[in-house]
mmCIF file of N, CA and C in Angstrom:
data_model
loop_
_atom_site.group_PDB
_atom_site.id
_atom_site.type_symbol
_atom_site.label_atom_id
_atom_site.label_comp_id
_atom_site.label_asym_id
_atom_site.label_seq_id
_atom_site.Cartn_x
_atom_site.Cartn_y
_atom_site.Cartn_z
ATOM 1 N N MET A 1 11.061 17.093 -1.686
ATOM 2 C CA MET A 1 11.077 15.850 -1.048
ATOM 3 C C MET A 1 9.625 15.491 -0.646
ATOM 4 N N LYS A 2 9.128 14.253 -0.923
ATOM 5 C CA LYS A 2 7.834 13.717 -0.466
ATOM 6 C C LYS A 2 8.054 12.391 0.218
ATOM 7 N N LEU A 3 7.063 12.253 1.199
ATOM 8 C CA LEU A 3 6.862 10.902 1.793
ATOM 9 C C LEU A 3 5.755 10.221 1.136
ATOM 10 N N VAL A 4 5.872 9.020 0.772
ATOM 11 C CA VAL A 4 4.818 8.261 0.077
ATOM 12 C C VAL A 4 4.593 7.069 0.923
ATOM 13 N N ILE A 5 3.358 6.768 1.418
ATOM 14 C CA ILE A 5 3.100 5.668 2.198
ATOM 15 C C ILE A 5 2.069 4.804 1.386
ATOM 16 N N MET A 6 2.389 3.581 1.410
ATOM 17 C CA MET A 6 1.509 2.681 0.563
ATOM 18 C C MET A 6 1.164 1.439 1.463
ATOM 19 N N THR A 7 -0.124 0.970 1.339
ATOM 20 C CA THR A 7 -0.505 -0.219 2.073
ATOM 21 C C THR A 7 -1.156 -1.168 1.007
ATOM 22 N N LEU A 8 -0.873 -2.514 1.219
ATOM 23 C CA LEU A 8 -1.290 -3.472 0.191
ATOM 24 C C LEU A 8 -1.428 -4.803 0.846
ATOM 25 N N VAL A 9 -2.148 -5.694 0.294
ATOM 26 C CA VAL A 9 -2.144 -7.062 0.747
ATOM 27 C C VAL A 9 -0.843 -7.857 0.443
ATOM 28 N N ASP A 10 -0.485 -8.805 1.088
ATOM 29 C CA ASP A 10 0.723 -9.504 0.840
ATOM 30 C C ASP A 10 0.863 -10.098 -0.519
ATOM 31 N N ALA A 11 -0.277 -10.460 -1.264
ATOM 32 C CA ALA A 11 -0.151 -10.956 -2.498
ATOM 33 C C ALA A 11 0.426 -10.060 -3.600
ATOM 34 N N TYR A 12 0.354 -8.654 -3.258
ATOM 35 C CA TYR A 12 0.867 -7.742 -4.189
ATOM 36 C C TYR A 12 2.246 -7.315 -3.819
ATOM 37 N N LYS A 13 2.957 -7.834 -2.884
ATOM 38 C CA LYS A 13 4.273 -7.380 -2.428
ATOM 39 C C LYS A 13 5.246 -7.357 -3.625
ATOM 40 N N ALA A 14 5.381 -8.423 -4.425
ATOM 41 C CA ALA A 14 6.298 -8.479 -5.577
ATOM 42 C C ALA A 14 5.955 -7.443 -6.448
ATOM 43 N N ASP A 15 4.659 -7.163 -6.773
ATOM 44 C CA ASP A 15 4.238 -6.141 -7.736
ATOM 45 C C ASP A 15 4.563 -4.692 -7.310
ATOM 46 N N MET A 16 4.499 -4.495 -5.944
ATOM 47 C CA MET A 16 4.819 -3.215 -5.328
ATOM 48 C C MET A 16 6.311 -2.953 -5.533
ATOM 49 N N THR A 17 7.140 -3.992 -5.269
ATOM 50 C CA THR A 17 8.510 -3.797 -5.577
ATOM 51 C C THR A 17 8.881 -3.552 -6.884
ATOM 52 N N LYS A 18 8.221 -4.130 -7.882
ATOM 53 C CA LYS A 18 8.570 -3.728 -9.281
ATOM 54 C C LYS A 18 8.052 -2.327 -9.582
ATOM 55 N N ILE A 19 6.800 -1.984 -9.083
ATOM 56 C CA ILE A 19 6.303 -0.574 -9.309
ATOM 57 C C ILE A 19 7.382 0.354 -8.849
ATOM 58 N N LEU A 20 7.921 0.143 -7.683
ATOM 59 C CA LEU A 20 8.962 1.134 -7.055
ATOM 60 C C LEU A 20 10.118 1.217 -7.993
ATOM 61 N N LYS A 21 10.613 0.117 -8.449
ATOM 62 C CA LYS A 21 11.757 0.096 -9.200
ATOM 63 C C LYS A 21 11.546 0.738 -10.562
ATOM 64 N N ASP A 22 10.279 0.504 -11.232
ATOM 65 C CA ASP A 22 9.912 1.222 -12.384
ATOM 66 C C ASP A 22 9.914 2.682 -12.069
ATOM 67 N N ALA A 23 9.540 3.140 -10.960
ATOM 68 C CA ALA A 23 9.374 4.545 -10.699
ATOM 69 C C ALA A 23 10.738 5.178 -10.335
ATOM 70 N N ASN A 24 11.799 4.406 -10.436
ATOM 71 C CA ASN A 24 13.120 4.943 -10.050
ATOM 72 C C ASN A 24 13.313 5.206 -8.619
ATOM 73 N N ILE A 25 12.490 4.411 -7.812
ATOM 74 C CA ILE A 25 12.745 4.568 -6.345
ATOM 75 C C ILE A 25 13.338 3.305 -5.796
ATOM 76 N N VAL A 26 14.586 3.411 -5.473
ATOM 77 C CA VAL A 26 15.328 2.270 -5.063
ATOM 78 C C VAL A 26 15.653 2.263 -3.539
ATOM 79 N N ASN A 27 15.325 3.357 -2.804
ATOM 80 C CA ASN A 27 15.298 3.344 -1.423
ATOM 81 C C ASN A 27 13.930 3.410 -0.824
ATOM 82 N N TYR A 28 13.520 2.404 -0.036
ATOM 83 C CA TYR A 28 12.229 2.394 0.738
ATOM 84 C C TYR A 28 12.285 1.418 1.791
ATOM 85 N N SER A 29 11.247 1.478 2.506
ATOM 86 C CA SER A 29 11.155 0.616 3.677
ATOM 87 C C SER A 29 9.845 -0.138 3.595
ATOM 88 N N GLU A 30 9.831 -1.402 4.186
ATOM 89 C CA GLU A 30 8.591 -2.157 4.276
ATOM 90 C C GLU A 30 8.459 -2.893 5.554
ATOM 91 N N MET A 31 7.256 -3.112 5.888
ATOM 92 C CA MET A 31 6.940 -3.829 7.085
ATOM 93 C C MET A 31 5.707 -4.619 7.035
ATOM 94 N N ASP A 32 5.781 -5.811 7.754
ATOM 95 C CA ASP A 32 4.438 -6.626 7.758
ATOM 96 C C ASP A 32 3.523 -5.954 8.801
ATOM 97 N N ILE A 33 2.209 -5.936 8.383
ATOM 98 C CA ILE A 33 1.169 -5.469 9.239
ATOM 99 C C ILE A 33 0.050 -6.274 9.118
ATOM 100 N N SER A 34 -1.013 -6.063 9.899
ATOM 101 C CA SER A 34 -2.256 -6.769 9.838
ATOM 102 C C SER A 34 -3.317 -5.742 9.464
ATOM 103 N N GLY A 35 -3.979 -5.937 8.371
ATOM 104 C CA GLY A 35 -5.027 -5.032 7.930
ATOM 105 C C GLY A 35 -6.445 -5.574 8.436
ATOM 106 N N PHE A 36 -7.193 -4.538 8.844
ATOM 107 C CA PHE A 36 -8.571 -4.996 9.270
ATOM 108 C C PHE A 36 -9.624 -4.204 8.586
ATOM 109 N N LYS A 37 -10.716 -4.868 8.352
ATOM 110 C CA LYS A 37 -11.943 -4.118 7.703
ATOM 111 C C LYS A 37 -13.152 -4.369 8.562
ATOM 112 N N LYS A 38 -13.721 -3.338 9.036
ATOM 113 C CA LYS A 38 -14.918 -3.640 9.855
ATOM 114 C C LYS A 38 -16.015 -4.158 9.180
ATOM 115 N N GLU A 39 -16.511 -5.182 9.547
ATOM 116 C CA GLU A 39 -17.627 -5.983 8.926
ATOM 117 C C GLU A 39 -18.914 -5.382 9.405
ATOM 118 N N THR A 40 -19.942 -5.308 8.483
ATOM 119 C CA THR A 40 -21.322 -5.009 8.740
ATOM 120 C C THR A 40 -21.971 -6.009 9.609
ATOM 121 N N SER A 41 -22.997 -5.823 10.197
ATOM 122 C CA SER A 41 -23.673 -6.907 11.001
ATOM 123 C C SER A 41 -24.021 -8.050 10.171
ATOM 124 N N SER A 42 -24.489 -7.764 8.956
ATOM 125 C CA SER A 42 -24.789 -8.962 8.096
ATOM 126 C C SER A 42 -23.611 -9.796 7.741
ATOM 127 N N GLY A 43 -22.407 -9.114 7.571
ATOM 128 C CA GLY A 43 -21.170 -9.809 7.412
ATOM 129 C C GLY A 43 -20.844 -10.808 8.387
ATOM 130 N N LEU A 44 -21.053 -10.333 9.569
ATOM 131 C CA LEU A 44 -20.738 -11.203 10.825
ATOM 132 C C LEU A 44 -21.626 -12.503 10.868
ATOM 133 N N ASN A 45 -22.781 -12.455 10.316
ATOM 134 C CA ASN A 45 -23.606 -13.612 10.209
ATOM 135 C C ASN A 45 -22.996 -14.741 9.446
ATOM 136 N N LEU A 46 -22.266 -14.227 8.370
ATOM 137 C CA LEU A 46 -21.684 -15.239 7.474
ATOM 138 C C LEU A 46 -20.314 -15.794 7.868
ATOM 139 N N ASN A 47 -19.737 -15.198 8.948
ATOM 140 C CA ASN A 47 -18.464 -15.540 9.502
ATOM 141 C C ASN A 47 -18.615 -16.522 10.801
ATOM 142 N N TRP A 48 -18.133 -17.791 10.499
ATOM 143 C CA TRP A 48 -18.247 -18.811 11.642
ATOM 144 C C TRP A 48 -17.593 -18.344 12.789
ATOM 145 N N PHE A 49 -16.509 -17.607 12.565
ATOM 146 C CA PHE A 49 -15.745 -17.257 13.891
ATOM 147 C C PHE A 49 -15.954 -15.680 14.081
ATOM 148 N N ALA A 50 -17.091 -15.213 14.126
ATOM 149 C CA ALA A 50 -17.430 -13.624 14.148
ATOM 150 C C ALA A 50 -16.762 -13.076 15.348
ATOM 151 N N ASP A 51 -16.570 -13.897 16.494
ATOM 152 C CA ASP A 51 -16.046 -13.293 17.742
ATOM 153 C C ASP A 51 -14.621 -13.074 17.749
ATOM 154 N N LYS A 52 -13.949 -13.573 16.744
ATOM 155 C CA LYS A 52 -12.459 -13.478 16.629
ATOM 156 C C LYS A 52 -12.015 -12.461 15.614
ATOM 157 N N LYS A 53 -11.216 -11.607 15.965
ATOM 158 C CA LYS A 53 -10.697 -10.538 15.081
ATOM 159 C C LYS A 53 -9.422 -11.074 14.451
ATOM 160 N N MET A 54 -9.604 -11.276 13.122
ATOM 161 C CA MET A 54 -8.438 -11.789 12.367
ATOM 162 C C MET A 54 -8.178 -10.664 11.252
ATOM 163 N N GLY A 55 -6.942 -10.273 11.281
ATOM 164 C CA GLY A 55 -6.526 -9.414 10.208
ATOM 165 C C GLY A 55 -6.039 -10.020 8.882
ATOM 166 N N SER A 56 -5.949 -9.296 7.872
ATOM 167 C CA SER A 56 -5.403 -9.754 6.568
ATOM 168 C C SER A 56 -3.946 -9.567 6.662
ATOM 169 N N ASP A 57 -3.034 -10.534 6.157
ATOM 170 C CA ASP A 57 -1.649 -10.295 6.103
ATOM 171 C C ASP A 57 -1.434 -9.101 5.043
ATOM 172 N N SER A 58 -0.765 -8.173 5.478
ATOM 173 C CA SER A 58 -0.673 -7.003 4.629
ATOM 174 C C SER A 58 0.783 -6.379 4.740
ATOM 175 N N GLU A 59 1.058 -5.406 3.926
ATOM 176 C CA GLU A 59 2.407 -4.702 3.960
ATOM 177 C C GLU A 59 2.194 -3.218 3.908
ATOM 178 N N LEU A 60 3.090 -2.582 4.580
ATOM 179 C CA LEU A 60 3.200 -1.218 4.536
ATOM 180 C C LEU A 60 4.572 -0.877 3.957
ATOM 181 N N PHE A 61 4.589 -0.047 2.891
ATOM 182 C CA PHE A 61 5.730 0.439 2.262
ATOM 183 C C PHE A 61 5.773 2.002 2.468
ATOM 184 N N PHE A 62 7.002 2.497 2.632
ATOM 185 C CA PHE A 62 7.137 3.917 2.583
ATOM 186 C C PHE A 62 8.417 4.320 2.037
ATOM 187 N N THR A 63 8.396 5.546 1.361
ATOM 188 C CA THR A 63 9.688 6.058 0.801
ATOM 189 C C THR A 63 9.729 7.491 0.860
ATOM 190 N N PHE A 64 10.925 8.086 0.947
ATOM 191 C CA PHE A 64 11.199 9.478 0.956
ATOM 192 C C PHE A 64 11.749 9.696 -0.499
ATOM 193 N N THR A 65 11.125 10.331 -1.337
ATOM 194 C CA THR A 65 11.551 10.470 -2.753
ATOM 195 C C THR A 65 11.383 11.845 -3.271
ATOM 196 N N GLU A 66 11.988 12.069 -4.405
ATOM 197 C CA GLU A 66 11.882 13.394 -5.072
ATOM 198 C C GLU A 66 10.407 13.507 -5.728
ATOM 199 N N GLU A 67 9.993 14.689 -5.860
ATOM 200 C CA GLU A 67 8.686 14.927 -6.385
ATOM 201 C C GLU A 67 8.558 14.397 -7.789
ATOM 202 N N GLU A 68 9.589 14.366 -8.584
ATOM 203 C CA GLU A 68 9.549 13.889 -9.963
ATOM 204 C C GLU A 68 9.119 12.444 -10.042
ATOM 205 N N ASN A 69 9.432 11.621 -8.978
ATOM 206 C CA ASN A 69 9.198 10.274 -9.106
ATOM 207 C C ASN A 69 7.723 9.931 -8.595
ATOM 208 N N VAL A 70 7.085 10.839 -7.794
ATOM 209 C CA VAL A 70 5.775 10.616 -7.205
ATOM 210 C C VAL A 70 4.711 10.472 -8.325
ATOM 211 N N ASP A 71 4.579 11.292 -9.421
ATOM 212 C CA ASP A 71 3.584 11.106 -10.313
ATOM 213 C C ASP A 71 3.522 9.790 -11.115
ATOM 214 N N PHE A 72 4.770 9.379 -11.520
ATOM 215 C CA PHE A 72 4.889 8.066 -12.176
ATOM 216 C C PHE A 72 4.517 6.988 -11.249
ATOM 217 N N LEU A 73 4.839 6.977 -9.971
ATOM 218 C CA LEU A 73 4.595 6.039 -8.976
ATOM 219 C C LEU A 73 3.068 5.977 -8.781
ATOM 220 N N LEU A 74 2.417 7.060 -8.562
ATOM 221 C CA LEU A 74 0.867 7.027 -8.350
ATOM 222 C C LEU A 74 0.169 6.589 -9.586
ATOM 223 N N GLU A 75 0.697 7.020 -10.767
ATOM 224 C CA GLU A 75 0.003 6.490 -12.056
ATOM 225 C C GLU A 75 0.179 4.895 -12.243
ATOM 226 N N SER A 76 1.388 4.449 -11.852
ATOM 227 C CA SER A 76 1.567 2.950 -11.991
ATOM 228 C C SER A 76 0.713 2.288 -10.971
ATOM 229 N N ILE A 77 0.601 2.774 -9.856
ATOM 230 C CA ILE A 77 -0.232 2.120 -8.839
ATOM 231 C C ILE A 77 -1.792 2.182 -9.324
ATOM 232 N N LYS A 78 -2.241 3.263 -9.852
ATOM 233 C CA LYS A 78 -3.583 3.388 -10.443
ATOM 234 C C LYS A 78 -3.739 2.357 -11.521
ATOM 235 N N LYS A 79 -2.871 2.160 -12.404
ATOM 236 C CA LYS A 79 -2.955 1.332 -13.586
ATOM 237 C C LYS A 79 -3.032 -0.110 -13.028
ATOM 238 N N PHE A 80 -2.163 -0.382 -12.044
ATOM 239 C CA PHE A 80 -2.138 -1.735 -11.347
ATOM 240 C C PHE A 80 -3.592 -2.041 -10.811
ATOM 241 N N ASN A 81 -4.009 -1.117 -10.058
ATOM 242 C CA ASN A 81 -5.356 -1.309 -9.465
ATOM 243 C C ASN A 81 -6.511 -1.695 -10.451
ATOM 244 N N VAL A 82 -6.291 -0.881 -11.531
ATOM 245 C CA VAL A 82 -7.406 -1.035 -12.595
ATOM 246 C C VAL A 82 -7.312 -2.488 -13.283
ATOM 247 N N SER A 83 -5.915 -2.851 -13.505
ATOM 248 C CA SER A 83 -5.796 -4.173 -14.306
ATOM 249 C C SER A 83 -6.018 -5.327 -13.328
ATOM 250 N N THR A 84 -5.900 -5.129 -12.031
ATOM 251 C CA THR A 84 -6.168 -6.390 -11.222
ATOM 252 C C THR A 84 -7.570 -6.474 -10.798
ATOM 253 N N ARG A 85 -8.309 -5.395 -10.715
ATOM 254 C CA ARG A 85 -9.687 -5.446 -10.216
ATOM 255 C C ARG A 85 -9.996 -6.250 -9.128
ATOM 256 N N GLY A 86 -9.065 -6.200 -8.144
ATOM 257 C CA GLY A 86 -9.188 -7.011 -6.879
ATOM 258 C C GLY A 86 -10.005 -6.217 -5.816
ATOM 259 N N THR A 87 -10.338 -6.744 -4.825
ATOM 260 C CA THR A 87 -11.081 -6.198 -3.729
ATOM 261 C C THR A 87 -10.161 -5.418 -2.835
ATOM 262 N N SER A 88 -9.032 -5.489 -2.878
ATOM 263 C CA SER A 88 -8.005 -4.922 -1.975
ATOM 264 C C SER A 88 -6.928 -4.045 -2.907
ATOM 265 N N PRO A 89 -7.347 -2.960 -3.427
ATOM 266 C CA PRO A 89 -6.373 -2.219 -4.213
ATOM 267 C C PRO A 89 -5.119 -1.652 -3.336
ATOM 268 N N ILE A 90 -4.220 -1.435 -4.017
ATOM 269 C CA ILE A 90 -3.017 -0.776 -3.310
ATOM 270 C C ILE A 90 -3.381 0.593 -2.962
ATOM 271 N N LYS A 91 -3.214 1.092 -1.903
ATOM 272 C CA LYS A 91 -3.530 2.501 -1.448
ATOM 273 C C LYS A 91 -2.209 3.282 -1.183
ATOM 274 N N ALA A 92 -2.190 4.626 -1.550
ATOM 275 C CA ALA A 92 -0.951 5.369 -1.522
ATOM 276 C C ALA A 92 -1.441 6.792 -1.090
ATOM 277 N N VAL A 93 -0.656 7.356 -0.196
ATOM 278 C CA VAL A 93 -0.782 8.729 0.126
ATOM 279 C C VAL A 93 0.479 9.469 -0.009
ATOM 280 N N VAL A 94 0.504 10.715 -0.280
ATOM 281 C CA VAL A 94 1.645 11.640 -0.426
ATOM 282 C C VAL A 94 1.654 12.649 0.584
ATOM 283 N N VAL A 95 2.750 12.779 1.326
ATOM 284 C CA VAL A 95 2.874 13.649 2.413
ATOM 285 C C VAL A 95 3.990 14.748 2.053
ATOM 286 N N PRO A 96 3.792 15.941 2.073
ATOM 287 C CA PRO A 96 4.960 16.832 1.640
ATOM 288 C C PRO A 96 5.851 16.918 2.985
ATOM 289 N N ILE A 97 6.970 17.031 2.641
ATOM 290 C CA ILE A 97 8.166 17.181 3.656
ATOM 291 C C ILE A 97 8.569 18.586 3.696
ATOM 292 N N GLU A 98 8.358 19.439 4.750
ATOM 293 C CA GLU A 98 8.793 20.858 4.743
ATOM 294 C C GLU A 98 10.319 20.956 5.042
ATOM 295 N N LYS A 99 10.789 20.075 5.970
ATOM 296 C CA LYS A 99 12.208 20.334 6.324
ATOM 297 C C LYS A 99 12.795 18.841 6.531
ATOM 298 N N TYR A 100 13.984 18.691 6.290
ATOM 299 C CA TYR A 100 14.606 17.393 6.612
ATOM 300 C C TYR A 100 16.165 17.502 6.731
ATOM 301 N N ILE A 101 16.734 16.497 7.277
ATOM 302 C CA ILE A 101 18.256 16.485 7.414
ATOM 303 C C ILE A 101 18.817 15.319 6.729
#
């Protein structure tokens, strides 16, 4: 059993749901989050509201799944990221589960 945690911008939510389905992962959780990216000092000069911290509407997905689903899932995310060439790729990490009930 593995825990897979994925973060993505809201615009990719439907795509992530399809990727999970294609990877034969039907049980997962999701939640709305705000994503932040630390701006460099030059980036702050371009921001009219530089004193306000505004996050990007994002999503956090996670699933506990069997190892055989993980490789297909990660490969699908990788292909998606290459095909979209966006500035906010889907990120995923895999955490091994030693024990569970």
